[in-house]
């Protein structure tokens, strides 16, 4: 059983000058919080945090990490609040505890491999400070040490989760001692008989193995001394779990397996590793193709070592790892090595530790960057940098690029969910579509059958999937709107002949034009009409019976469209229906830049070739120069709420803050400014041109009046009026 005295004693050995107050405060708080609580085996609950803190002090972790371990369970299932904890142990430790509590709440449900991988990454990404993970791993180590208090079924469940989630994390972080211990506990829980068989086998060989280890160590040590290499040589028994793995991988029986032991040679300098290797290869015969240089090519988790297999005495193969003592520390303790006290001081200065919240910055500040370069890259790219991991209500974990939004999540669920998404709930709280996902979020999408994608969404979505789905939807809808518009244009003309699209369709009179245009169907023809690729008259000629057409068109008139236009202007009853401009017609309708018409303005459409209808003000000078027979009557849809751009010119004094005042007025009126441009006219006068998003001329007029009232503004004019 670990006591607080053991922990303080441990810390004193590696950090004699450290301030131990945080550990004492944390201990007192833990004692208070867990007072009267017991563990499954009946012992006081406090023993658990003490044991976890003990494990971390054996890893020579910094004071804050050890203190965090002492109170790591004090927020959960406890009346203790975050504020109370902050008062007792400070903000840093409380934040760490909060991190541990948070990842403790992440429940791993889906057992698929991909899900496990995502889940591991989510845990890592959720705990911004890697010390959170170290505490969580130590917590799991102690829980595994005491696993026998659970029922066998529960034991298996916990062991499986440990193998799926915690062992790979320990491996990824290079904590090989922790990893080995976890694996062995899992092995015991999952295959107790197999483990007992291996342990019994090792015990039966113990005396022989000890003798053999001593014999080989002597030979190796002598050889090192001969070449003046200061080396520690030792042999060790392999863990039951790794022996079981070997048997399985090699398809061998336990009795035939000889490499139950492995040797290590620890030296001081990197060069000595290669020298030691040379010495061993001259003393023993080498087994071909078994040499690996993890010093020249470190493993992604930072592991460095030379591995070789030799033919030892008595014809037995001998595995040897050669590394420096520093490499050994990293090999055994991985990422933890970076938060440890080294010769009484933190591997990082306390200043650096508090300043940096994220692990990549932590590593940039780390001292031994040379050894850890590749490790840093892995940390950066795989663990923390560019991805977020969030959960569905069903507990699945989904991966997104950093910056992805609730809208991306909706499209990841299903295209229909994306297309009708109105917002989301994150951990029960309402958020808008543009909410940026954070690792650990539990996201639930809200939909409405009235919702549909718009081009604005292209600025909200970040993932390729969502962007392409939104684009596709908008294009389809714009195509439909264009077809509707083309049909409306044809319909308006047909009305002159007492005809209609429906009637012509019923009588089979639409076939000719489809054939003539080589179109897929009649919709394609309407589409081309709206785009201006085919004149309305061409279509009408093919639809209306010849005699009707001649009768109506031989009467003197100045062009069909002109006639329409004149009717439109005088608005006679029973005249051709004007094209309805809803503002949402899509690409086939655009407002002419020369006069910037707005709903409420008298307007005329002009069918420009290949680009659909361009709407001009009826009074536009530009319009007067355009071909009369391509003009069509248009009418604003008064029920439409779409925004149009209205341009205004503001003549004003060139005084500081004026533009800010104008902006405030627009903001107050709820009018967006699309663009603003100010020009100094000299003589302390300026001209400001604004492009505003407004509904109609009424709204534009109101905002112009408000701007006129601003001090320093002389006149406000509408551009193109
Ligand atoms: Mn715990």
XYZ file of C-alpha atoms in Angstrom, residues 358-660:
303
model
C -0.375 22.129 -26.134
C 1.975 19.270 -26.560
C 3.553 20.405 -29.785
C 4.640 23.660 -28.235
C 5.800 21.630 -25.297
C 8.049 19.664 -27.541
C 9.362 22.672 -29.375
C 10.473 23.963 -26.021
C 11.955 20.634 -24.962
C 15.674 20.560 -24.522
C 16.657 17.341 -26.207
C 15.134 18.197 -29.540
C 17.782 16.307 -31.514
C 16.760 12.929 -30.226
C 13.083 13.624 -30.379
C 12.688 15.270 -33.778
C 10.778 12.493 -35.409
C 8.761 11.941 -32.287
C 7.706 15.560 -32.346
C 6.595 15.249 -35.927
C 4.448 12.289 -35.078
C 2.959 14.082 -32.101
C 2.248 17.040 -34.313
C 0.730 15.241 -37.273
C -0.978 12.248 -35.716
C -1.990 13.051 -32.222
C -2.938 16.618 -31.755
C -2.638 18.920 -34.692
C -5.047 18.739 -37.570
C -7.927 16.541 -36.530
C -10.844 16.656 -34.165
C -12.777 13.651 -32.907
C -16.402 13.949 -31.967
C -19.144 11.556 -30.953
C -22.561 10.800 -32.363
C -25.487 10.341 -29.967
C -25.023 6.570 -30.532
C -21.466 6.798 -29.208
C -19.629 6.366 -32.517
C -16.574 8.498 -33.012
C -16.151 10.502 -36.195
C -13.003 12.214 -37.396
C -12.941 15.709 -38.934
C -10.267 18.119 -40.068
C -9.551 20.971 -37.663
C -12.013 23.819 -38.320
C -14.828 21.532 -39.453
C -18.284 22.712 -38.420
C -21.591 21.302 -37.220
C -22.686 21.439 -40.878
C -19.831 19.112 -41.862
C -20.938 16.747 -39.119
C -24.509 16.771 -40.503
C -23.274 15.839 -43.975
C -21.078 13.126 -42.472
C -24.193 11.543 -40.954
C -26.173 11.534 -44.198
C -26.689 13.806 -47.207
C -30.363 14.268 -46.318
C -29.435 15.222 -42.775
C -26.970 17.773 -44.153
C -29.465 19.193 -46.637
C -32.084 19.805 -43.931
C -29.758 20.775 -41.092
C -30.817 23.867 -39.124
C -28.399 23.628 -36.219
C -26.967 21.231 -33.686
C -26.803 20.388 -30.021
C -23.327 19.979 -28.583
C -23.371 18.263 -25.204
C -27.002 19.360 -24.982
C -26.327 23.019 -25.819
C -27.727 24.658 -28.981
C -25.138 25.780 -31.508
C -25.409 27.269 -35.032
C -24.384 25.549 -38.266
C -21.047 27.330 -38.257
C -20.065 25.991 -34.802
C -16.520 24.631 -34.948
C -16.268 21.067 -33.699
C -13.997 20.330 -30.762
C -12.566 16.981 -29.799
C -14.784 15.160 -27.333
C -17.959 17.002 -28.374
C -21.116 14.944 -28.433
C -22.994 16.270 -31.446
C -26.653 15.854 -32.284
C -27.996 17.393 -35.506
C -31.309 19.251 -35.670
C -33.175 19.174 -38.978
C -36.264 20.779 -40.468
C -38.147 19.761 -43.581
C -38.338 23.463 -44.519
C -34.554 23.795 -44.636
C -32.461 23.582 -47.782
C -28.850 24.324 -48.683
C -27.807 27.684 -50.073
C -24.590 28.945 -51.598
C -23.752 30.639 -48.259
C -23.201 27.176 -46.863
C -20.128 26.845 -49.045
C -18.492 29.310 -46.642
C -19.537 27.309 -43.589
C -18.621 23.762 -44.620
C -14.978 22.700 -44.586
C -14.997 19.051 -45.653
C -14.892 18.008 -49.289
C -17.905 15.779 -48.814
C -20.157 18.548 -47.483
C -18.916 21.085 -50.043
C -19.587 18.825 -53.009
C -23.049 17.861 -51.707
C -23.998 21.509 -51.165
C -22.672 22.512 -54.576
C -24.557 19.666 -56.215
C -27.796 20.635 -54.489
C -27.452 24.299 -55.432
C -26.632 23.453 -59.024
C -29.643 21.161 -59.270
C -31.874 23.751 -57.729
C -30.518 26.486 -59.932
C -31.091 24.279 -62.923
C -34.667 23.690 -61.838
C -35.157 27.411 -61.268
C -33.718 28.136 -64.705
C -36.054 25.573 -66.280
C -39.015 27.137 -64.469
C -37.956 30.541 -65.694
C -37.608 29.350 -69.299
C -41.007 27.729 -69.118
C -42.482 30.931 -67.752
C -40.941 32.867 -70.648
C -42.409 30.466 -73.188
C -45.726 30.483 -71.363
C -45.877 34.276 -71.448
C -45.453 34.270 -75.222
C -47.871 31.369 -75.802
C -50.576 33.310 -74.015
C -50.580 35.758 -76.968
C -51.704 32.925 -79.203
C -54.310 31.694 -76.775
C -52.057 28.715 -76.157
C -50.288 27.176 -73.160
C -47.433 24.755 -72.485
C -49.842 22.277 -70.934
C -52.162 22.387 -73.947
C -49.258 22.015 -76.397
C -47.911 19.102 -74.392
C -51.291 17.331 -74.378
C -51.567 17.760 -78.128
C -48.023 16.518 -78.682
C -46.811 19.834 -80.131
C -43.645 20.018 -78.000
C -41.896 17.156 -79.780
C -40.712 19.157 -82.804
C -38.762 21.732 -80.877
C -37.109 19.054 -78.703
C -36.052 17.259 -81.873
C -34.908 20.407 -83.636
C -32.796 21.495 -80.684
C -31.379 18.014 -80.250
C -32.456 18.413 -76.630
C -32.796 15.663 -74.074
C -36.330 16.763 -73.249
C -38.510 19.817 -73.194
C -36.963 20.933 -69.884
C -33.674 21.216 -71.692
C -35.361 23.545 -74.197
C -36.778 25.718 -71.397
C -33.324 25.785 -69.810
C -31.769 27.023 -73.050
C -34.484 29.668 -73.429
C -33.835 31.058 -69.962
C -30.114 31.055 -70.631
C -30.745 33.032 -73.827
C -29.226 30.299 -75.989
C -32.413 29.941 -77.987
C -34.776 32.833 -78.743
C -38.302 32.466 -77.406
C -39.636 33.162 -80.908
C -37.857 30.075 -82.325
C -39.551 27.900 -79.742
C -42.965 29.479 -80.239
C -42.781 28.979 -84.023
C -42.319 25.246 -83.535
C -45.108 24.943 -80.990
C -47.932 27.114 -82.264
C -49.847 25.692 -85.297
C -48.731 27.468 -88.464
C -52.024 29.180 -89.338
C -52.498 30.551 -85.837
C -48.927 31.787 -85.859
C -49.260 33.541 -89.237
C -52.582 35.081 -88.332
C -51.185 36.646 -85.176
C -47.805 37.679 -86.512
C -48.744 39.189 -89.880
C -50.524 42.010 -88.110
C -48.151 44.980 -88.199
C -46.215 45.323 -85.009
C -42.714 46.297 -84.005
C -41.502 42.957 -82.773
C -43.157 40.586 -80.342
C -41.113 41.514 -77.347
C -41.524 45.189 -78.024
C -45.220 44.761 -78.065
C -44.977 42.856 -74.826
C -42.843 45.546 -73.373
C -45.326 48.262 -74.224
C -48.127 46.224 -72.725
C -46.083 45.608 -69.662
C -45.416 49.298 -69.277
C -49.051 50.200 -69.486
C -50.019 47.044 -67.575
C -53.076 46.165 -69.605
C -55.259 43.463 -68.193
C -54.984 40.153 -69.989
C -51.530 40.990 -71.369
C -48.626 38.574 -71.263
C -47.582 37.600 -67.745
C -44.289 39.166 -66.848
C -41.432 36.983 -65.624
C -41.491 36.881 -61.851
C -38.167 37.924 -60.320
C -37.971 36.274 -56.941
C -34.343 36.997 -56.264
C -33.834 33.293 -55.889
C -34.161 32.426 -59.551
C -30.524 31.413 -59.522
C -27.840 31.886 -62.108
C -30.290 32.562 -64.955
C -31.318 35.950 -63.533
C -28.920 38.668 -62.556
C -29.163 42.358 -61.804
C -27.485 44.660 -64.316
C -24.457 46.342 -62.788
C -25.020 49.529 -64.798
C -28.196 50.524 -62.965
C -28.465 48.116 -60.000
C -32.222 47.637 -60.016
C -33.925 46.778 -56.746
C -37.345 45.356 -56.026
C -39.700 48.310 -56.287
C -37.937 49.809 -59.300
C -39.742 49.676 -62.640
C -37.637 47.055 -64.402
C -37.204 45.265 -67.722
C -35.462 41.986 -68.490
C -32.986 41.570 -71.280
C -32.193 38.099 -72.574
C -28.440 38.065 -73.020
C -27.044 35.194 -75.060
C -26.014 32.244 -72.921
C -26.376 34.169 -69.667
C -30.044 34.322 -69.032
C -32.071 37.359 -68.082
C -30.340 40.504 -66.956
C -32.666 42.868 -65.140
C -32.298 46.588 -65.820
C -34.177 49.564 -64.501
C -36.776 50.649 -67.063
C -35.033 54.018 -67.173
C -31.536 52.610 -67.711
C -29.607 54.315 -70.533
C -27.777 51.109 -71.227
C -31.059 49.251 -71.797
C -32.096 51.710 -74.496
C -29.092 50.672 -76.600
C -29.947 46.947 -76.422
C -31.903 44.982 -79.041
C -35.586 45.557 -78.500
C -36.717 42.056 -79.426
C -34.652 40.460 -76.650
C -36.394 42.455 -73.953
C -38.976 40.743 -71.735
C -41.335 42.140 -69.146
C -40.440 41.320 -65.561
C -42.143 41.831 -62.271
C -40.750 41.708 -58.755
C -42.077 39.030 -56.491
C -43.272 41.112 -53.540
C -43.260 38.103 -51.235
C -39.584 37.344 -51.845
C -37.175 38.096 -49.023
C -33.899 37.657 -50.893
C -31.260 40.360 -50.567
C -30.136 42.448 -53.528
C -27.197 44.708 -53.727
C -27.904 48.413 -53.717
C -25.122 50.921 -54.253
C -25.014 54.364 -52.703
C -22.601 57.300 -52.802
C -22.080 59.342 -49.665
C -20.662 62.846 -49.906
C -19.189 63.798 -46.585
C -16.534 65.528 -44.512
C -13.331 63.604 -44.233
C -13.494 63.306 -40.466
C -12.057 60.468 -38.398
C -14.553 57.874 -37.276
C -17.130 58.721 -39.931
C -16.847 55.369 -41.681
C -17.233 53.690 -38.311
